[in-house]
Amino acid sequence: MTKSRKARVVKGGFRLEQLPVELLQEVLSFTTSSAGVYRSLLLVSKSLNSIVKLHCLQVVPVVLQGIEKLRSFDRLLASSPKSPSYVRYLWIYGQGLKEWELIDSIVARCSNVVALSCNSRTLASLCSSPSFLHTRCTELTLIESWHDWKPIVAARHGSQYCAQITHLRLYQGLDPEFPKRYFTNLTHLAFSCSPIGDYLKRYSGYLSGLRSLLLIVATNAEWHYNSFPDASVSELLENDRRFAILQCREDWTEFGAWRDRIRGGRSLWEQAEVSRKSMQVFRDAFKIPQG
């Protein structure tokens, strides 16, 4: 820093914008942990706004639910044509024709999204577009009570999209229509399920053909009412090391689990790994020696 610049800093006080742009971007990346912080930074100053608007969109989880938030973000994308390509993490949901039209438009423009959370209607619409640009999206969360797979796999780009997904979280259970043959690169799968041995064995057999699958997580919010899974579940966990049962806390939310992974916290997958290792230690401690 030159003497004249040092004098200006001492005289006028330190301003964040005086940092080198690369360092400032790094600092802002760590501080922009939510959409609320992102909006606040946009209002600090014009010079900071120009840096935050695009750069921080790459790290902030964009959460859009309800007509007002959808319209507001749609206006932001329209005012800055480059901004859609900077969105990486998108949680978007709505009901009714007006909201669906906005959702389809927003998702279609955010072609560099890495982690997408939406419903199957939105996904089917995306996969039905004339061209498919969303090749970076590898993580998908479906937030709905029932997943309609038929329109997705029947869409023009449905099979291509499914093939690129590595992490899939289903808000509800794994229904019989789950098109497993399209998810050729799936390594992590999570779905809601009661920790009953017969259910889990059925899923284990059904998913046996997915060779790339490393972790299968069954989540259940009611599991805390039981001390431990029954003997049949323990047997399954012993035979199929891909499986983990995750006890959801009472304050568990799907959005919270999704957001924590983006922020670098303990994701659903990391919590499941810890749970699986803990169950292994428990089983080994009470295993009866042979002979």
Coordinates of C-alpha atoms in Angstrom, one line a residue:
M1 CA 0.0 0.0 0.0
T2 CA 1.4 3.4 -1.0
K3 CA 2.0 6.2 1.5
S4 CA -0.8 8.4 0.0
R5 CA -3.2 5.4 0.2
K6 CA -2.2 4.8 3.8
A7 CA -2.9 8.4 4.6
R8 CA -6.3 8.2 3.1
V9 CA -7.1 5.1 5.1
V10 CA -6.0 6.7 8.4
K11 CA -7.7 10.0 7.7
G12 CA -11.1 8.7 6.4
G13 CA -11.2 5.3 8.2
F14 CA -11.0 1.9 6.7
R15 CA -13.5 1.0 4.0
L16 CA -14.2 -2.6 3.0
E17 CA -14.1 -1.6 -0.7
Q18 CA -10.4 -0.6 -0.3
L19 CA -9.4 -4.3 -0.1
P20 CA -8.1 -5.8 -3.3
V21 CA -11.0 -7.2 -5.3
E22 CA -9.9 -10.8 -5.1
L23 CA -9.5 -10.6 -1.3
L24 CA -12.8 -8.8 -1.0
Q25 CA -14.6 -11.5 -3.0
E26 CA -13.1 -14.1 -0.7
V27 CA -14.3 -12.3 2.5
L28 CA -17.8 -11.8 1.1
S29 CA -18.0 -15.5 0.1
F30 CA -17.6 -16.4 3.8
T31 CA -20.1 -13.8 5.1
T32 CA -22.9 -14.4 2.5
S33 CA -24.5 -17.3 4.2
S34 CA -28.2 -16.5 3.5
A35 CA -30.4 -14.5 1.1
G36 CA -31.0 -12.0 3.9
V37 CA -27.3 -11.2 4.2
Y38 CA -27.0 -11.1 0.4
R39 CA -29.8 -8.5 0.2
S40 CA -28.3 -6.4 3.0
L41 CA -24.9 -6.4 1.3
L42 CA -26.4 -5.2 -1.9
L43 CA -27.6 -2.0 -0.1
V44 CA -24.3 -1.1 1.5
S45 CA -22.9 0.9 -1.4
K46 CA -22.8 1.1 -5.2
S47 CA -19.3 -0.2 -5.4
L48 CA -20.0 -3.1 -3.1
N49 CA -23.2 -3.8 -4.9
S50 CA -21.4 -4.4 -8.2
I51 CA -19.2 -7.0 -6.6
V52 CA -21.8 -8.7 -4.4
K53 CA -24.6 -9.0 -7.0
L54 CA -22.8 -11.5 -9.2
H55 CA -19.9 -13.0 -7.2
C56 CA -21.9 -13.8 -4.0
L57 CA -24.7 -15.4 -6.0
Q58 CA -22.3 -18.3 -6.4
V59 CA -22.3 -19.1 -2.7
V60 CA -25.7 -18.0 -1.4
P61 CA -28.5 -20.5 -1.2
V62 CA -31.4 -18.9 -3.1
V63 CA -34.7 -19.7 -1.5
L64 CA -37.9 -18.8 -3.3
Q65 CA -41.3 -19.7 -2.0
G66 CA -44.4 -17.6 -2.6
I67 CA -45.4 -15.2 -5.3
E68 CA -43.7 -12.1 -3.9
K69 CA -40.2 -13.7 -3.6
L70 CA -40.6 -15.3 -7.0
R71 CA -41.5 -11.9 -8.6
S72 CA -38.7 -10.1 -6.8
F73 CA -36.0 -12.6 -7.9
D74 CA -37.4 -12.7 -11.4
R75 CA -36.9 -8.9 -11.5
L76 CA -33.4 -9.2 -10.3
L77 CA -32.5 -11.7 -13.0
A78 CA -34.2 -9.4 -15.6
S79 CA -32.2 -6.4 -14.4
S80 CA -28.9 -8.2 -14.6
P81 CA -28.7 -10.6 -17.6
K82 CA -25.5 -12.2 -16.4
S83 CA -26.9 -13.0 -12.9
P84 CA -28.8 -16.3 -13.8
S85 CA -25.5 -18.0 -14.7
Y86 CA -24.1 -17.3 -11.2
V87 CA -26.8 -19.1 -9.3
R88 CA -25.5 -22.4 -7.9
Y89 CA -27.9 -23.4 -5.2
L90 CA -31.7 -23.0 -5.7
W91 CA -34.6 -24.0 -3.5
I92 CA -37.8 -23.1 -5.3
Y93 CA -41.4 -24.1 -4.7
G94 CA -44.9 -22.7 -5.4
Q95 CA -48.5 -23.5 -6.1
G96 CA -50.8 -22.3 -8.8
L97 CA -50.4 -21.3 -12.5
K98 CA -48.9 -17.8 -11.8
E99 CA -46.2 -19.2 -9.5
W100 CA -45.5 -22.2 -11.8
E101 CA -44.9 -19.9 -14.7
L102 CA -42.4 -17.8 -12.7
I103 CA -40.7 -21.0 -11.4
D104 CA -40.3 -22.5 -14.8
S105 CA -38.8 -19.2 -16.1
I106 CA -36.4 -18.8 -13.2
V107 CA -35.2 -22.4 -13.3
A108 CA -34.7 -22.4 -17.0
R109 CA -32.5 -19.3 -16.9
C110 CA -30.3 -20.6 -14.0
S111 CA -28.5 -23.0 -16.1
N112 CA -25.4 -23.4 -13.9
V113 CA -27.2 -24.5 -10.8
V114 CA -25.4 -27.3 -9.0
A115 CA -28.0 -28.2 -6.3
L116 CA -31.7 -27.9 -7.2
S117 CA -34.6 -28.4 -4.8
C118 CA -38.1 -28.4 -6.4
N119 CA -41.0 -30.6 -7.1
S120 CA -41.4 -33.2 -9.9
R121 CA -43.7 -30.8 -12.0
T122 CA -40.9 -28.2 -12.1
L123 CA -38.3 -30.9 -13.0
A124 CA -40.5 -32.3 -15.8
S125 CA -40.9 -28.8 -17.2
L126 CA -37.1 -28.3 -17.2
C127 CA -36.4 -31.6 -18.9
S128 CA -39.0 -30.8 -21.6
S129 CA -37.2 -27.6 -22.8
P130 CA -36.0 -27.5 -26.4
S131 CA -32.4 -27.4 -25.3
F132 CA -30.7 -28.7 -22.1
L133 CA -28.1 -26.5 -20.5
H134 CA -28.3 -27.7 -16.9
T135 CA -25.4 -30.1 -17.2
R136 CA -23.7 -29.0 -13.9
C137 CA -26.6 -30.0 -11.7
T138 CA -25.6 -33.1 -9.7
E139 CA -27.7 -32.8 -6.5
L140 CA -31.5 -33.0 -6.5
T141 CA -34.0 -32.7 -3.7
L142 CA -37.7 -33.4 -4.5
I143 CA -39.9 -31.5 -2.0
E144 CA -43.4 -33.0 -2.2
S145 CA -45.5 -35.7 -0.7
W146 CA -45.5 -37.9 -3.9
H147 CA -43.0 -37.9 -6.7
D148 CA -44.4 -38.3 -10.3
W149 CA -41.5 -39.8 -12.2
K150 CA -43.3 -40.7 -15.5
P151 CA -43.4 -37.1 -17.0
I152 CA -39.7 -36.7 -16.0
V153 CA -38.3 -39.8 -17.7
A154 CA -40.7 -39.3 -20.7
A155 CA -39.4 -35.7 -21.2
R156 CA -36.9 -34.9 -24.0
H157 CA -33.9 -34.6 -21.6
G158 CA -35.2 -36.6 -18.6
S159 CA -32.9 -39.5 -18.9
Q160 CA -29.9 -37.2 -19.4
Y161 CA -30.7 -35.2 -16.3
C162 CA -31.2 -38.4 -14.1
A163 CA -27.9 -39.8 -15.3
Q164 CA -25.9 -36.8 -14.1
I165 CA -27.4 -36.9 -10.6
T166 CA -25.0 -38.1 -7.8
H167 CA -27.0 -37.1 -4.7
L168 CA -30.8 -37.5 -4.5
R169 CA -33.0 -36.7 -1.5
L170 CA -36.6 -37.7 -1.7
Y171 CA -38.9 -35.9 0.8
Q172 CA -41.1 -39.0 1.0
G173 CA -40.5 -42.7 0.5
L174 CA -39.0 -44.5 -2.4
D175 CA -42.1 -45.4 -4.5
P176 CA -42.3 -48.4 -6.9
E177 CA -42.1 -46.1 -9.9
F178 CA -38.6 -44.8 -9.0
P179 CA -36.7 -45.1 -12.4
K180 CA -33.5 -46.6 -11.0
R181 CA -32.1 -47.6 -14.4
Y182 CA -31.7 -43.9 -15.3
F183 CA -29.7 -43.0 -12.3
T184 CA -26.5 -44.6 -13.5
N185 CA -24.2 -42.2 -11.5
L186 CA -26.1 -42.0 -8.3
T187 CA -23.8 -42.4 -5.2
H188 CA -26.0 -41.0 -2.4
L189 CA -29.7 -41.7 -2.0
A190 CA -31.9 -40.6 1.0
F191 CA -35.7 -41.1 1.5
S192 CA -38.2 -41.2 4.3
C193 CA -38.9 -44.7 5.8
S194 CA -39.9 -46.3 9.0
P195 CA -37.0 -48.4 10.4
I196 CA -38.8 -51.7 9.9
G197 CA -36.7 -54.6 8.7
D198 CA -39.0 -55.9 6.0
Y199 CA -39.3 -52.4 4.4
L200 CA -35.6 -51.9 4.3
K201 CA -34.8 -55.4 3.0
R202 CA -37.2 -54.7 0.1
Y203 CA -35.4 -51.5 -0.7
S204 CA -32.0 -53.1 -0.4
G205 CA -33.0 -55.7 -2.9
Y206 CA -34.5 -53.2 -5.3
L207 CA -31.5 -51.0 -5.2
S208 CA -28.9 -53.8 -5.5
G209 CA -28.4 -53.1 -9.2
L210 CA -27.1 -49.6 -8.7
R211 CA -23.4 -50.3 -8.5
S212 CA -22.3 -46.7 -8.1
L213 CA -24.5 -46.3 -5.0
L214 CA -22.3 -45.8 -1.9
L215 CA -24.8 -44.6 0.8
I216 CA -28.5 -45.3 1.3
V217 CA -30.1 -43.2 4.0
A218 CA -33.5 -44.0 5.5
T219 CA -34.7 -41.0 7.6
N220 CA -37.5 -41.1 10.1
A221 CA -38.7 -38.3 12.3
E222 CA -40.5 -40.8 14.7
W223 CA -37.5 -43.0 15.3
H224 CA -36.6 -41.2 18.5
Y225 CA -39.6 -42.9 20.1
N226 CA -37.7 -46.2 19.8
S227 CA -34.4 -46.9 21.6
F228 CA -32.8 -48.9 18.7
P229 CA -34.0 -50.6 15.5
D230 CA -35.2 -54.2 15.9
A231 CA -33.1 -57.2 15.3
S232 CA -34.1 -57.5 11.6
V233 CA -32.9 -54.0 10.9
S234 CA -29.6 -54.6 12.7
E235 CA -29.2 -57.7 10.5
L236 CA -29.8 -55.7 7.3
L237 CA -27.3 -53.0 8.4
E238 CA -24.7 -55.8 8.9
N239 CA -25.3 -57.4 5.5
D240 CA -25.7 -54.2 3.5
R241 CA -23.1 -51.7 4.5
R242 CA -24.5 -49.0 2.2
F243 CA -27.5 -48.5 4.5
A244 CA -27.7 -46.0 7.3
I245 CA -30.7 -45.0 9.5
L246 CA -30.7 -41.4 10.4
Q247 CA -32.7 -40.3 13.5
C248 CA -34.1 -36.9 12.7
R249 CA -34.1 -34.4 15.5
E250 CA -37.4 -32.9 16.6
D251 CA -36.4 -29.6 15.0
W252 CA -35.5 -31.3 11.7
T253 CA -36.5 -29.6 8.5
E254 CA -35.8 -30.5 4.9
F255 CA -34.7 -27.0 4.1
G256 CA -32.4 -26.9 7.1
A257 CA -30.6 -30.1 6.0
W258 CA -30.3 -28.8 2.4
R259 CA -29.0 -25.4 3.6
D260 CA -26.5 -26.9 6.1
R261 CA -24.8 -28.9 3.2
I262 CA -24.4 -25.7 1.2
R263 CA -23.0 -23.8 4.1
G264 CA -20.4 -26.4 4.8
G265 CA -22.1 -27.7 8.0
R266 CA -23.0 -31.3 8.8
S267 CA -25.0 -32.4 5.9
L268 CA -27.6 -35.2 5.9
W269 CA -25.0 -37.5 4.3
E270 CA -22.3 -36.7 6.9
Q271 CA -24.8 -37.2 9.8
A272 CA -25.8 -40.6 8.2
E273 CA -22.2 -41.7 8.0
V274 CA -21.7 -40.9 11.7
S275 CA -24.9 -42.8 12.5
R276 CA -23.8 -45.8 10.5
K277 CA -20.4 -45.9 12.2
S278 CA -22.1 -45.6 15.6
M279 CA -24.4 -48.5 14.9
Q280 CA -21.4 -50.6 13.8
V281 CA -19.7 -49.9 17.1
F282 CA -22.8 -50.8 19.0
R283 CA -23.3 -54.1 17.1
D284 CA -19.7 -55.1 17.5
A285 CA -19.8 -54.3 21.2
F286 CA -22.7 -56.8 21.8
K287 CA -21.7 -59.4 19.2
I288 CA -21.5 -62.9 20.7
P289 CA -18.1 -64.5 20.1
Q290 CA -18.2 -67.7 18.0
G291 CA -16.8 -71.0 19.3

